């Protein structure tokens, strides 16, 4: 019998439970994907961690996924995701890459030094707003700069409802300050460009208590956690942290709702533009431009909104085209099979 209490500490909730059929309830074993490698995945279950060879059916799994195994530890199926982040795979390929699945809270890290960048922050906000997750902005390296207050104000102006904290990721008070989001069974993903302090924060949170955790961790020999690939680690608080190695490029696609939500102010203004299809360029009666002139909205934010919209539309359409192609190929295959059967029958 599956121990659902242990599963709850791994992030199992009624959302997943209700997806089980009666038969699966008694026979299947739910496990959570902790890391994905080319030929194997490691999973956490109510009886501990183990790894499984990857079969073609498991090709689309992401870290954080819940999957069902049979009594022989064979893969049955993927459970529907509560939330999921994906980006366009870097390079020229028009492919998607899953960043994480079933996350409750996203910590978006942005350093306060010369890399501080509101446009990039808006890009990450668009990504998280397209999924059902709580968002917290962490402004790191607060110990290195003296303009923390101004930066906090600028970020709060992006969205007054956001939780924003400035911190030194090496300081021992991080665990306490972040504790509202780090309860047992909660899943957190760290997002942010390379060098913003994701690994440092992971290390600080991991060593918050000197306690052995049943987590999967990689050690560099100095007792330090290092990120070489995406993996789920259990923090002393009982929360599950998904550390992602530095993302050099976060290309958006399929984020229509994310844009509408991250830029709700501009979308609201657009409703007052004279023309329904106003591009907020040179059109007369543009409410967005009026807001810029009055200082209510920054030109920077509008430019970034237009840029992310173009990028999202481009990447989304290429994805849609690919899906359509796959669909028509699928139809063709079905037709061939049907014809063959008819041929056999005749
Ligand atoms: N002073 C100070 N240094 C920090 C802070 N956060 C990170 N650093 C330093 O910044 C450098 C980069 O931090 P990492 O934790 O490796 O950054 P990362 O986000 O994990 O980078 P990737 O692994 O490339 O994605 C390290 O030298 C850290 O010691 C901070 O809050 N204060
Ligand atoms: Zn307009």
XYZ file of N, CA, C and O in Angstrom, residues 85-196:
448
model
N 6.633 25.019 -16.523
C 7.346 26.092 -17.226
C 8.074 25.504 -18.412
O 8.715 24.466 -18.294
N 8.015 26.206 -19.499
C 8.803 25.754 -20.642
C 9.321 26.972 -21.372
O 8.771 28.067 -21.258
N 10.385 26.762 -22.085
C 10.941 27.843 -22.888
C 11.305 27.267 -24.238
O 11.367 26.046 -24.407
N 11.585 28.165 -25.170
C 12.052 27.686 -26.458
C 13.480 27.206 -26.232
O 14.266 27.887 -25.562
N 13.799 26.029 -26.730
C 15.152 25.508 -26.539
C 16.156 26.465 -27.175
O 15.904 26.993 -28.256
N 17.264 26.725 -26.508
C 18.248 27.659 -27.058
C 18.773 27.168 -28.397
O 18.767 25.984 -28.676
N 19.253 28.092 -29.205
C 19.744 27.735 -30.533
C 18.657 28.003 -31.541
O 17.677 28.677 -31.260
N 18.812 27.467 -32.708
C 17.873 27.774 -33.771
C 16.699 26.806 -33.842
O 15.719 27.069 -34.506
N 16.841 25.665 -33.161
C 15.776 24.660 -33.222
C 14.477 25.252 -32.711
O 14.474 25.971 -31.729
N 13.410 24.892 -33.346
C 12.126 25.367 -32.845
C 11.507 24.293 -31.971
O 10.553 23.645 -32.328
N 12.137 24.096 -30.864
C 11.705 23.042 -29.963
C 11.490 23.643 -28.591
O 12.081 24.660 -28.258
N 10.688 22.961 -27.791
C 10.445 23.429 -26.443
C 11.251 22.629 -25.458
O 11.527 21.464 -25.676
N 11.574 23.293 -24.371
C 12.289 22.613 -23.316
C 11.510 22.843 -22.024
O 11.186 23.984 -21.702
N 11.188 21.755 -21.348
C 10.479 21.900 -20.079
C 11.481 22.265 -19.004
O 12.531 21.634 -18.889
N 11.181 23.285 -18.260
C 12.093 23.709 -17.195
C 11.737 22.982 -15.905
O 12.605 22.495 -15.195
N 10.455 22.919 -15.603
C 10.052 22.263 -14.359
C 8.558 22.009 -14.392
O 7.823 22.653 -15.127
N 8.120 21.087 -13.547
C 6.694 20.796 -13.461
C 6.251 20.790 -12.010
O 7.046 20.500 -11.108
N 4.988 21.105 -11.807
C 4.366 21.005 -10.483
C 5.064 21.827 -9.402
O 5.347 21.349 -8.311
N 5.360 23.070 -9.768
C 5.995 23.995 -8.832
C 4.899 24.807 -8.145
O 3.902 25.161 -8.756
N 5.066 25.081 -6.844
C 4.116 25.943 -6.134
C 4.559 27.405 -6.167
O 3.752 28.302 -6.335
N 5.851 27.616 -5.972
C 6.367 28.988 -5.903
C 7.614 29.134 -6.753
O 8.485 28.263 -6.733
N 7.691 30.235 -7.488
C 8.904 30.534 -8.249
C 9.621 31.682 -7.554
O 9.017 32.725 -7.293
N 10.887 31.466 -7.229
C 11.730 32.558 -6.765
C 12.475 33.078 -7.994
O 13.238 32.328 -8.602
N 12.208 34.315 -8.361
C 12.960 34.893 -9.479
C 14.105 35.702 -8.881
O 13.883 36.663 -8.149
N 15.332 35.276 -9.175
C 16.487 35.966 -8.629
C 17.038 36.968 -9.632
O 17.121 36.678 -10.833
N 17.388 38.137 -9.109
C 17.942 39.176 -9.971
C 18.959 39.917 -9.107
O 18.626 40.312 -7.982
N 20.201 40.052 -9.570
C 21.176 40.660 -8.672
C 21.101 42.181 -8.748
O 20.747 42.757 -9.766
N 21.429 42.798 -7.634
C 21.309 44.256 -7.518
C 22.523 44.976 -8.094
O 22.534 46.207 -8.168
N 23.537 44.231 -8.474
C 24.731 44.900 -9.027
C 24.465 45.353 -10.462
O 23.314 45.532 -10.870
N 25.512 45.497 -11.249
C 25.347 46.042 -12.611
C 24.467 45.165 -13.508
O 24.034 45.608 -14.566
N 24.172 43.942 -13.084
C 23.303 43.087 -13.893
C 21.814 43.338 -13.649
O 20.970 42.710 -14.285
N 21.515 44.224 -12.719
C 20.104 44.525 -12.416
C 19.410 44.999 -13.694
O 19.884 45.907 -14.367
N 18.286 44.358 -14.029
C 17.689 44.621 -15.331
C 16.176 44.383 -15.274
O 15.720 43.252 -15.148
N 15.421 45.474 -15.363
C 13.956 45.366 -15.262
C 13.364 44.602 -16.436
O 12.392 43.869 -16.282
N 13.951 44.764 -17.623
C 13.436 44.048 -18.795
C 13.520 42.540 -18.585
O 12.596 41.806 -18.916
N 14.650 42.100 -18.037
C 14.822 40.669 -17.832
C 13.831 40.169 -16.778
O 13.258 39.096 -16.901
N 13.639 40.990 -15.762
C 12.687 40.639 -14.711
C 11.280 40.472 -15.304
O 10.555 39.531 -14.989
N 10.911 41.385 -16.180
C 9.592 41.287 -16.832
C 9.485 40.033 -17.688
O 8.419 39.430 -17.804
N 10.590 39.638 -18.274
C 10.611 38.417 -19.082
C 10.307 37.200 -18.188
O 9.467 36.369 -18.504
N 10.977 37.110 -17.054
C 10.716 36.006 -16.119
C 9.303 36.084 -15.555
O 8.645 35.068 -15.370
N 8.830 37.293 -15.298
C 7.468 37.440 -14.769
C 6.443 36.940 -15.775
O 5.444 36.320 -15.414
N 6.700 37.201 -17.052
C 5.798 36.717 -18.097
C 5.758 35.195 -18.089
O 4.696 34.597 -18.194
N 6.921 34.581 -17.921
C 6.979 33.114 -17.875
C 6.168 32.581 -16.695
O 5.332 31.695 -16.853
N 6.382 33.130 -15.504
C 5.690 32.561 -14.338
C 4.204 32.907 -14.327
O 3.398 32.135 -13.844
N 3.849 34.057 -14.902
C 2.435 34.414 -14.947
C 1.645 33.531 -15.906
O 0.427 33.559 -15.906
N 2.328 32.758 -16.768
C 1.576 31.872 -17.662
C 1.294 30.542 -16.974
O 0.745 29.641 -17.573
N 1.675 30.412 -15.722
C 1.458 29.163 -15.004
C 0.868 29.461 -13.631
O 0.956 30.571 -13.150
N 0.282 28.415 -13.022
C -0.373 28.618 -11.729
C 0.637 28.544 -10.587
O 0.716 27.550 -9.882
N 1.450 29.561 -10.420
C 2.422 29.537 -9.330
C 2.470 30.882 -8.613
O 2.132 31.916 -9.180
N 2.893 30.839 -7.361
C 3.136 32.075 -6.624
C 4.502 32.595 -7.056
O 5.384 31.804 -7.382
N 4.672 33.882 -7.009
C 5.946 34.450 -7.445
C 6.554 35.320 -6.355
O 5.858 36.123 -5.738
N 7.839 35.144 -6.140
C 8.571 35.999 -5.208
C 9.820 36.490 -5.920
O 10.521 35.697 -6.545
N 10.060 37.788 -5.866
C 11.275 38.332 -6.492
C 12.346 38.488 -5.414
O 12.093 39.094 -4.369
N 13.511 37.903 -5.671
C 14.612 38.027 -4.730
C 15.713 38.864 -5.372
O 16.309 38.452 -6.382
N 15.959 40.033 -4.800
C 17.031 40.885 -5.304
C 18.281 40.538 -4.503
O 18.337 40.755 -3.285
N 19.251 39.914 -5.186
C 20.418 39.372 -4.482
C 21.590 40.352 -4.475
O 21.563 41.363 -5.174
N 22.586 40.009 -3.696
C 23.825 40.796 -3.547
C 23.531 42.157 -2.931
O 24.188 43.149 -3.231
N 22.501 42.187 -2.062
C 22.114 43.432 -1.394
C 23.262 43.958 -0.535
O 23.334 45.155 -0.248
N 24.162 43.042 -0.124
C 25.302 43.457 0.702
C 26.359 44.198 -0.111
O 27.265 44.795 0.450
N 26.238 44.165 -1.432
C 27.290 44.776 -2.269
C 26.921 46.158 -2.795
O 27.742 46.791 -3.448
N 25.692 46.572 -2.581
C 25.257 47.836 -3.196
C 24.591 48.740 -2.152
O 24.234 48.284 -1.071
N 24.438 50.017 -2.514
C 23.765 50.902 -1.560
C 22.506 51.544 -2.160
O 22.031 52.550 -1.673
N 21.995 50.942 -3.225
C 20.772 51.494 -3.821
C 19.596 50.511 -3.693
O 18.696 50.507 -4.519
N 19.631 49.703 -2.657
C 18.615 48.666 -2.491
C 17.195 49.237 -2.451
O 16.295 48.709 -3.113
N 17.018 50.321 -1.708
C 15.678 50.889 -1.566
C 15.099 51.332 -2.907
O 13.942 51.044 -3.216
N 15.935 52.028 -3.714
C 15.447 52.471 -5.037
C 15.050 51.269 -5.899
O 14.035 51.291 -6.582
N 15.883 50.219 -5.839
C 15.596 49.037 -6.658
C 14.284 48.382 -6.202
O 13.459 47.984 -7.031
N 14.097 48.297 -4.889
C 12.854 47.708 -4.376
C 11.652 48.496 -4.887
O 10.645 47.924 -5.309
N 11.777 49.818 -4.874
C 10.673 50.664 -5.351
C 10.410 50.406 -6.831
O 9.252 50.243 -7.241
N 11.470 50.351 -7.628
C 11.297 50.132 -9.077
C 10.597 48.802 -9.345
O 9.730 48.717 -10.209
N 10.989 47.764 -8.602
C 10.397 46.450 -8.839
C 8.939 46.429 -8.371
O 8.077 45.872 -9.048
N 8.677 47.082 -7.264
C 7.282 47.098 -6.774
C 6.388 47.859 -7.743
O 5.197 47.578 -7.838
N 6.975 48.817 -8.469
C 6.191 49.559 -9.462
C 5.749 48.667 -10.620
O 4.758 48.951 -11.280
N 6.508 47.596 -10.871
C 6.126 46.673 -11.960
C 4.796 46.018 -11.626
O 3.992 45.739 -12.497
N 4.622 45.712 -10.349
C 3.413 45.029 -9.911
C 3.345 45.149 -8.387
O 4.144 44.539 -7.670
N 2.410 45.939 -7.922
C 2.339 46.238 -6.488
C 2.008 45.003 -5.653
O 2.277 44.967 -4.454
N 1.443 43.968 -6.295
C 1.051 42.794 -5.508
C 2.197 41.782 -5.352
O 2.046 40.762 -4.694
N 3.346 42.085 -5.957
C 4.461 41.130 -5.895
C 5.141 41.131 -4.532
O 5.271 42.181 -3.907
N 5.598 39.959 -4.093
C 6.453 39.903 -2.915
C 7.880 40.125 -3.393
O 8.361 39.394 -4.269
N 8.532 41.129 -2.847
C 9.907 41.437 -3.258
C 10.791 41.523 -2.023
O 10.450 42.220 -1.063
N 11.909 40.796 -2.038
C 12.838 40.833 -0.908
C 14.243 41.104 -1.432
O 14.622 40.556 -2.475
N 14.995 41.918 -0.705
C 16.403 42.110 -1.041
C 17.201 41.301 -0.036
O 16.916 41.349 1.161
N 18.164 40.519 -0.527
C 18.934 39.709 0.417
C 20.350 39.412 -0.042
O 20.705 39.615 -1.204
N 21.129 38.972 0.931
C 22.465 38.466 0.660
C 22.305 36.955 0.714
O 21.996 36.407 1.776
N 22.487 36.287 -0.412
C 22.178 34.850 -0.458
C 23.122 34.021 0.408
O 22.883 32.844 0.636
N 24.228 34.674 0.881
C 25.152 33.928 1.739
C 24.780 34.064 3.218
O 25.353 33.389 4.063
N 23.839 34.954 3.523
C 23.515 35.226 4.932
C 22.617 34.147 5.516
O 21.731 33.619 4.849
N 22.854 33.850 6.782
C 22.127 32.734 7.398
C 20.655 33.045 7.666
O 19.888 32.140 7.958
N 20.250 34.305 7.557
C 18.826 34.607 7.808
C 17.927 34.313 6.597
O 16.713 34.486 6.672
N 18.521 33.852 5.493
C 17.717 33.578 4.280
C 16.587 32.584 4.568
O 15.446 32.797 4.149
N 16.926 31.500 5.282
C 15.918 30.456 5.519
C 14.734 31.023 6.285
O 13.578 30.720 5.964
N 15.043 31.867 7.251
C 13.945 32.422 8.037
C 13.116 33.415 7.226
O 11.880 33.390 7.255
N 13.784 34.246 6.456
C 13.049 35.247 5.673
C 12.195 34.592 4.581
O 11.167 35.127 4.184
N 12.669 33.461 4.097
C 11.910 32.798 3.020
C 10.962 31.731 3.551
O 10.257 31.076 2.773
N 10.930 31.579 4.871
C 10.151 30.476 5.460
C 8.665 30.455 5.071
O 8.081 29.380 4.983
N 8.017 31.610 4.795
C 6.599 31.516 4.396
C 6.372 30.646 3.155
O 5.284 30.115 2.959
N 7.420 30.486 2.337
C 7.242 29.715 1.097
C 7.909 28.346 1.172
O 7.870 27.577 0.228
N 8.578 28.075 2.311
C 9.396 26.862 2.377
C 8.812 25.773 3.279
O 9.536 24.985 3.857
N 7.493 25.737 3.379
C 6.871 24.711 4.235
C 7.083 23.322 3.635
O 7.325 23.171 2.433
N 6.962 22.331 4.487
C 7.098 20.918 4.092
C 6.172 20.591 2.907
O 4.993 20.958 2.912
N 6.727 19.947 1.893
C 5.922 19.516 0.754
C 5.719 20.580 -0.316
O 5.176 20.294 -1.376
N 6.153 21.801 -0.034
C 6.032 22.868 -1.036
C 7.177 22.739 -2.038
O 8.312 22.427 -1.651
N 6.891 23.010 -3.306
C 7.942 22.923 -4.316
C 8.291 24.316 -4.827
O 7.406 25.083 -5.205
N 9.577 24.605 -4.817
C 10.047 25.935 -5.219
C 11.039 25.792 -6.359
O 11.890 24.898 -6.347
N 10.935 26.658 -7.335
C 11.955 26.655 -8.392
C 12.718 27.972 -8.312
O 12.145 29.024 -8.013
N 14.027 27.887 -8.529
C 14.842 29.089 -8.576
C 15.071 29.442 -10.038
O 15.582 28.624 -10.803
N 14.673 30.639 -10.412
C 14.865 31.072 -11.793
C 15.766 32.307 -11.804
O 15.710 33.121 -10.886
N 16.514 32.458 -12.838
C 17.351 33.648 -12.940
C 18.584 33.375 -13.768
O 19.000 32.228 -13.930
N 19.163 34.434 -14.270
C 20.331 34.286 -15.139
C 21.507 33.712 -14.361
O 21.506 33.662 -13.141
N 22.522 33.376 -15.128
C 23.724 32.823 -14.554
C 24.390 33.853 -13.630
O 24.459 35.032 -13.968
N 24.830 33.395 -12.486
C 25.592 34.272 -11.596
C 24.780 35.106 -10.622
O 25.337 35.906 -9.879
N 23.460 34.937 -10.618
C 22.632 35.759 -9.722
C 22.596 35.220 -8.287
O 22.120 35.911 -7.389
